[in-house]
Amino acid sequence: MSHLSHTNADLVARVRRIAGQVGAVERALQSDSSCAQVLHLVAAVRGAVNGLMDEIIAEHLEAHVSRVGLDDAERAAGAEELLAVIRRYAK
């Protein structure tokens, strides 16, 4: 994912925030927090992961599908990779 190198620090920061959110879910479960509190925390994690996925998808599209200079085979390969990930993610 060398095309992500210019945003890598931002992405790593997002992953660390997500890890903190997952830790909050674990702490809430261990401390017998209410179901509503745990669900709220889980929803926040899901939103954060979706945001991360959106960012990486956008980077992939720019680098492997819509970038000027790509030939048809490179464009098709980039689109196929993305479609496979989206199908897996949507399950």
Short mmCIF file of N, CA and C in Angstrom, two decimals:
data_model
loop_
_atom_site.label_atom_id
_atom_site.label_comp_id
_atom_site.label_asym_id
_atom_site.label_seq_id
_atom_site.Cartn_x
_atom_site.Cartn_y
_atom_site.Cartn_z
N MET A 1 0.82 -1.17 0.00
CA MET A 1 0.00 0.00 0.00
C MET A 1 0.87 1.25 0.00
N SER A 2 1.87 1.24 -0.84
CA SER A 2 2.79 2.36 -0.88
C SER A 2 2.10 3.66 -1.26
N HIS A 3 0.99 3.58 -1.98
CA HIS A 3 0.28 4.81 -2.34
C HIS A 3 -0.33 5.49 -1.13
N LEU A 4 -0.42 4.79 -0.01
CA LEU A 4 -0.95 5.39 1.20
C LEU A 4 0.12 6.09 2.03
N SER A 5 1.37 6.05 1.59
CA SER A 5 2.46 6.55 2.41
C SER A 5 2.28 8.00 2.81
N HIS A 6 1.67 8.83 1.97
CA HIS A 6 1.51 10.23 2.33
C HIS A 6 0.44 10.44 3.39
N THR A 7 -0.45 9.49 3.57
CA THR A 7 -1.48 9.60 4.60
C THR A 7 -1.30 8.54 5.68
N ASN A 8 -0.21 7.82 5.63
CA ASN A 8 -0.01 6.70 6.55
C ASN A 8 -0.09 7.13 8.00
N ALA A 9 0.53 8.24 8.36
CA ALA A 9 0.51 8.69 9.75
C ALA A 9 -0.92 8.98 10.21
N ASP A 10 -1.71 9.57 9.35
CA ASP A 10 -3.11 9.85 9.68
C ASP A 10 -3.90 8.55 9.87
N LEU A 11 -3.65 7.59 9.00
CA LEU A 11 -4.36 6.31 9.09
C LEU A 11 -3.96 5.56 10.36
N VAL A 12 -2.68 5.58 10.69
CA VAL A 12 -2.21 4.91 11.91
C VAL A 12 -2.84 5.58 13.13
N ALA A 13 -2.94 6.90 13.11
CA ALA A 13 -3.58 7.61 14.22
C ALA A 13 -5.04 7.19 14.36
N ARG A 14 -5.72 7.03 13.23
CA ARG A 14 -7.12 6.57 13.27
C ARG A 14 -7.21 5.18 13.86
N VAL A 15 -6.29 4.30 13.46
CA VAL A 15 -6.30 2.92 13.98
C VAL A 15 -6.07 2.94 15.48
N ARG A 16 -5.19 3.79 15.95
CA ARG A 16 -4.92 3.87 17.39
C ARG A 16 -6.15 4.37 18.15
N ARG A 17 -6.87 5.32 17.56
CA ARG A 17 -8.11 5.79 18.19
C ARG A 17 -9.14 4.66 18.24
N ILE A 18 -9.21 3.89 17.18
CA ILE A 18 -10.13 2.74 17.15
C ILE A 18 -9.74 1.73 18.22
N ALA A 19 -8.45 1.49 18.36
CA ALA A 19 -7.98 0.57 19.40
C ALA A 19 -8.40 1.06 20.78
N GLY A 20 -8.32 2.36 20.99
CA GLY A 20 -8.78 2.94 22.26
C GLY A 20 -10.27 2.74 22.46
N GLN A 21 -11.02 2.88 21.39
CA GLN A 21 -12.47 2.68 21.48
C GLN A 21 -12.80 1.22 21.80
N VAL A 22 -12.07 0.29 21.17
CA VAL A 22 -12.28 -1.13 21.46
C VAL A 22 -11.93 -1.42 22.92
N GLY A 23 -10.87 -0.79 23.40
CA GLY A 23 -10.52 -0.93 24.81
C GLY A 23 -11.63 -0.44 25.72
N ALA A 24 -12.29 0.64 25.32
CA ALA A 24 -13.42 1.16 26.11
C ALA A 24 -14.57 0.16 26.14
N VAL A 25 -14.80 -0.53 25.03
CA VAL A 25 -15.84 -1.57 25.01
C VAL A 25 -15.47 -2.68 25.99
N GLU A 26 -14.23 -3.10 25.95
CA GLU A 26 -13.78 -4.16 26.85
C GLU A 26 -13.95 -3.74 28.32
N ARG A 27 -13.53 -2.52 28.63
CA ARG A 27 -13.67 -2.03 30.01
C ARG A 27 -15.13 -1.95 30.42
N ALA A 28 -15.99 -1.52 29.50
CA ALA A 28 -17.41 -1.42 29.81
C ALA A 28 -18.00 -2.80 30.10
N LEU A 29 -17.59 -3.79 29.34
CA LEU A 29 -18.08 -5.15 29.56
C LEU A 29 -17.58 -5.70 30.89
N GLN A 30 -16.35 -5.40 31.23
CA GLN A 30 -15.79 -5.90 32.48
C GLN A 30 -16.38 -5.21 33.70
N SER A 31 -16.88 -3.99 33.51
CA SER A 31 -17.40 -3.25 34.66
C SER A 31 -18.92 -3.31 34.76
N ASP A 32 -19.51 -4.23 34.02
CA ASP A 32 -20.96 -4.40 34.06
C ASP A 32 -21.73 -3.13 33.69
N SER A 33 -21.24 -2.42 32.70
CA SER A 33 -21.97 -1.25 32.20
C SER A 33 -23.30 -1.71 31.60
N SER A 34 -24.21 -0.77 31.45
CA SER A 34 -25.51 -1.12 30.90
C SER A 34 -25.39 -1.53 29.44
N CYS A 35 -26.37 -2.28 28.99
CA CYS A 35 -26.40 -2.70 27.58
C CYS A 35 -26.37 -1.47 26.66
N ALA A 36 -27.13 -0.45 27.03
CA ALA A 36 -27.19 0.75 26.20
C ALA A 36 -25.82 1.41 26.09
N GLN A 37 -25.06 1.46 27.18
CA GLN A 37 -23.73 2.06 27.14
C GLN A 37 -22.79 1.24 26.24
N VAL A 38 -22.85 -0.07 26.38
CA VAL A 38 -21.99 -0.94 25.57
C VAL A 38 -22.36 -0.81 24.09
N LEU A 39 -23.64 -0.81 23.79
CA LEU A 39 -24.08 -0.66 22.41
C LEU A 39 -23.63 0.67 21.82
N HIS A 40 -23.69 1.71 22.61
CA HIS A 40 -23.24 3.03 22.15
C HIS A 40 -21.75 2.99 21.80
N LEU A 41 -20.97 2.35 22.66
CA LEU A 41 -19.53 2.24 22.40
C LEU A 41 -19.24 1.40 21.16
N VAL A 42 -19.97 0.30 21.01
CA VAL A 42 -19.79 -0.56 19.84
C VAL A 42 -20.17 0.18 18.56
N ALA A 43 -21.24 0.96 18.62
CA ALA A 43 -21.64 1.75 17.46
C ALA A 43 -20.56 2.76 17.09
N ALA A 44 -19.91 3.34 18.08
CA ALA A 44 -18.83 4.29 17.82
C ALA A 44 -17.65 3.59 17.14
N VAL A 45 -17.34 2.38 17.59
CA VAL A 45 -16.26 1.60 16.96
C VAL A 45 -16.61 1.31 15.51
N ARG A 46 -17.84 0.88 15.31
CA ARG A 46 -18.28 0.56 13.94
C ARG A 46 -18.18 1.79 13.04
N GLY A 47 -18.61 2.93 13.53
CA GLY A 47 -18.51 4.16 12.75
C GLY A 47 -17.07 4.52 12.43
N ALA A 48 -16.19 4.34 13.40
CA ALA A 48 -14.78 4.65 13.19
C ALA A 48 -14.15 3.71 12.16
N VAL A 49 -14.48 2.44 12.24
CA VAL A 49 -13.96 1.46 11.27
C VAL A 49 -14.50 1.77 9.88
N ASN A 50 -15.77 2.12 9.80
CA ASN A 50 -16.35 2.49 8.50
C ASN A 50 -15.65 3.72 7.92
N GLY A 51 -15.35 4.69 8.76
CA GLY A 51 -14.63 5.87 8.30
C GLY A 51 -13.24 5.54 7.79
N LEU A 52 -12.56 4.65 8.49
CA LEU A 52 -11.24 4.20 8.06
C LEU A 52 -11.33 3.48 6.72
N MET A 53 -12.31 2.60 6.59
CA MET A 53 -12.52 1.87 5.34
C MET A 53 -12.80 2.84 4.20
N ASP A 54 -13.65 3.83 4.45
CA ASP A 54 -13.96 4.83 3.42
C ASP A 54 -12.70 5.55 2.94
N GLU A 55 -11.86 5.91 3.87
CA GLU A 55 -10.62 6.63 3.53
C GLU A 55 -9.71 5.75 2.67
N ILE A 56 -9.56 4.50 3.05
CA ILE A 56 -8.68 3.60 2.29
C ILE A 56 -9.28 3.28 0.93
N ILE A 57 -10.59 3.14 0.86
CA ILE A 57 -11.24 2.91 -0.43
C ILE A 57 -11.00 4.11 -1.36
N ALA A 58 -11.16 5.31 -0.82
CA ALA A 58 -10.93 6.52 -1.63
C ALA A 58 -9.50 6.57 -2.14
N GLU A 59 -8.54 6.24 -1.28
CA GLU A 59 -7.14 6.22 -1.69
C GLU A 59 -6.91 5.18 -2.79
N HIS A 60 -7.52 4.02 -2.63
CA HIS A 60 -7.37 2.95 -3.62
C HIS A 60 -7.95 3.39 -4.96
N LEU A 61 -9.14 3.98 -4.93
CA LEU A 61 -9.75 4.45 -6.17
C LEU A 61 -8.85 5.45 -6.89
N GLU A 62 -8.33 6.40 -6.13
CA GLU A 62 -7.47 7.42 -6.74
C GLU A 62 -6.19 6.82 -7.31
N ALA A 63 -5.60 5.86 -6.61
CA ALA A 63 -4.32 5.32 -7.03
C ALA A 63 -4.43 4.21 -8.07
N HIS A 64 -5.50 3.42 -8.02
CA HIS A 64 -5.55 2.21 -8.84
C HIS A 64 -6.70 2.14 -9.84
N VAL A 65 -7.58 3.14 -9.83
CA VAL A 65 -8.70 3.09 -10.77
C VAL A 65 -8.80 4.38 -11.59
N SER A 66 -8.69 5.52 -10.95
CA SER A 66 -8.93 6.77 -11.68
C SER A 66 -7.67 7.58 -11.99
N ARG A 67 -6.51 7.13 -11.57
CA ARG A 67 -5.28 7.89 -11.79
C ARG A 67 -4.96 7.98 -13.28
N VAL A 68 -4.60 9.16 -13.67
CA VAL A 68 -4.19 9.39 -15.06
C VAL A 68 -2.95 8.54 -15.35
N GLY A 69 -2.93 7.91 -16.51
CA GLY A 69 -1.78 7.13 -16.92
C GLY A 69 -1.93 5.64 -16.74
N LEU A 70 -2.97 5.21 -16.04
CA LEU A 70 -3.18 3.77 -15.90
C LEU A 70 -3.73 3.21 -17.20
N ASP A 71 -3.28 2.01 -17.54
CA ASP A 71 -3.86 1.39 -18.74
C ASP A 71 -5.12 0.62 -18.34
N ASP A 72 -5.83 0.12 -19.31
CA ASP A 72 -7.11 -0.55 -19.04
C ASP A 72 -6.94 -1.77 -18.13
N ALA A 73 -5.87 -2.51 -18.31
CA ALA A 73 -5.65 -3.70 -17.48
C ALA A 73 -5.40 -3.30 -16.02
N GLU A 74 -4.61 -2.26 -15.79
CA GLU A 74 -4.35 -1.79 -14.42
C GLU A 74 -5.64 -1.28 -13.77
N ARG A 75 -6.42 -0.55 -14.54
CA ARG A 75 -7.70 -0.03 -14.04
C ARG A 75 -8.64 -1.19 -13.67
N ALA A 76 -8.72 -2.18 -14.54
CA ALA A 76 -9.59 -3.33 -14.29
C ALA A 76 -9.13 -4.10 -13.06
N ALA A 77 -7.82 -4.28 -12.91
CA ALA A 77 -7.28 -4.99 -11.74
C ALA A 77 -7.59 -4.22 -10.46
N GLY A 78 -7.42 -2.90 -10.49
CA GLY A 78 -7.72 -2.09 -9.32
C GLY A 78 -9.19 -2.15 -8.95
N ALA A 79 -10.06 -2.10 -9.95
CA ALA A 79 -11.50 -2.18 -9.71
C ALA A 79 -11.88 -3.56 -9.18
N GLU A 80 -11.27 -4.60 -9.72
CA GLU A 80 -11.57 -5.96 -9.27
C GLU A 80 -11.15 -6.16 -7.81
N GLU A 81 -9.98 -5.66 -7.44
CA GLU A 81 -9.52 -5.74 -6.05
C GLU A 81 -10.50 -5.05 -5.11
N LEU A 82 -10.92 -3.87 -5.51
CA LEU A 82 -11.83 -3.09 -4.69
C LEU A 82 -13.18 -3.78 -4.56
N LEU A 83 -13.68 -4.31 -5.63
CA LEU A 83 -14.97 -5.01 -5.60
C LEU A 83 -14.91 -6.23 -4.67
N ALA A 84 -13.82 -6.96 -4.72
CA ALA A 84 -13.67 -8.12 -3.83
C ALA A 84 -13.70 -7.70 -2.37
N VAL A 85 -13.04 -6.61 -2.04
CA VAL A 85 -13.02 -6.13 -0.66
C VAL A 85 -14.40 -5.65 -0.24
N ILE A 86 -15.06 -4.92 -1.09
CA ILE A 86 -16.40 -4.42 -0.77
C ILE A 86 -17.37 -5.57 -0.55
N ARG A 87 -17.30 -6.59 -1.38
CA ARG A 87 -18.17 -7.75 -1.21
C ARG A 87 -17.90 -8.45 0.12
N ARG A 88 -16.63 -8.59 0.47
CA ARG A 88 -16.26 -9.23 1.72
C ARG A 88 -16.73 -8.37 2.90
N TYR A 89 -16.56 -7.08 2.80
CA TYR A 89 -16.90 -6.16 3.87
C TYR A 89 -18.41 -6.07 4.08
N ALA A 90 -19.16 -6.20 2.99
CA ALA A 90 -20.61 -6.04 3.07
C ALA A 90 -21.31 -7.25 3.68
N LYS A 91 -20.61 -8.35 3.85
CA LYS A 91 -21.24 -9.56 4.41
C LYS A 91 -21.51 -9.39 5.88
#
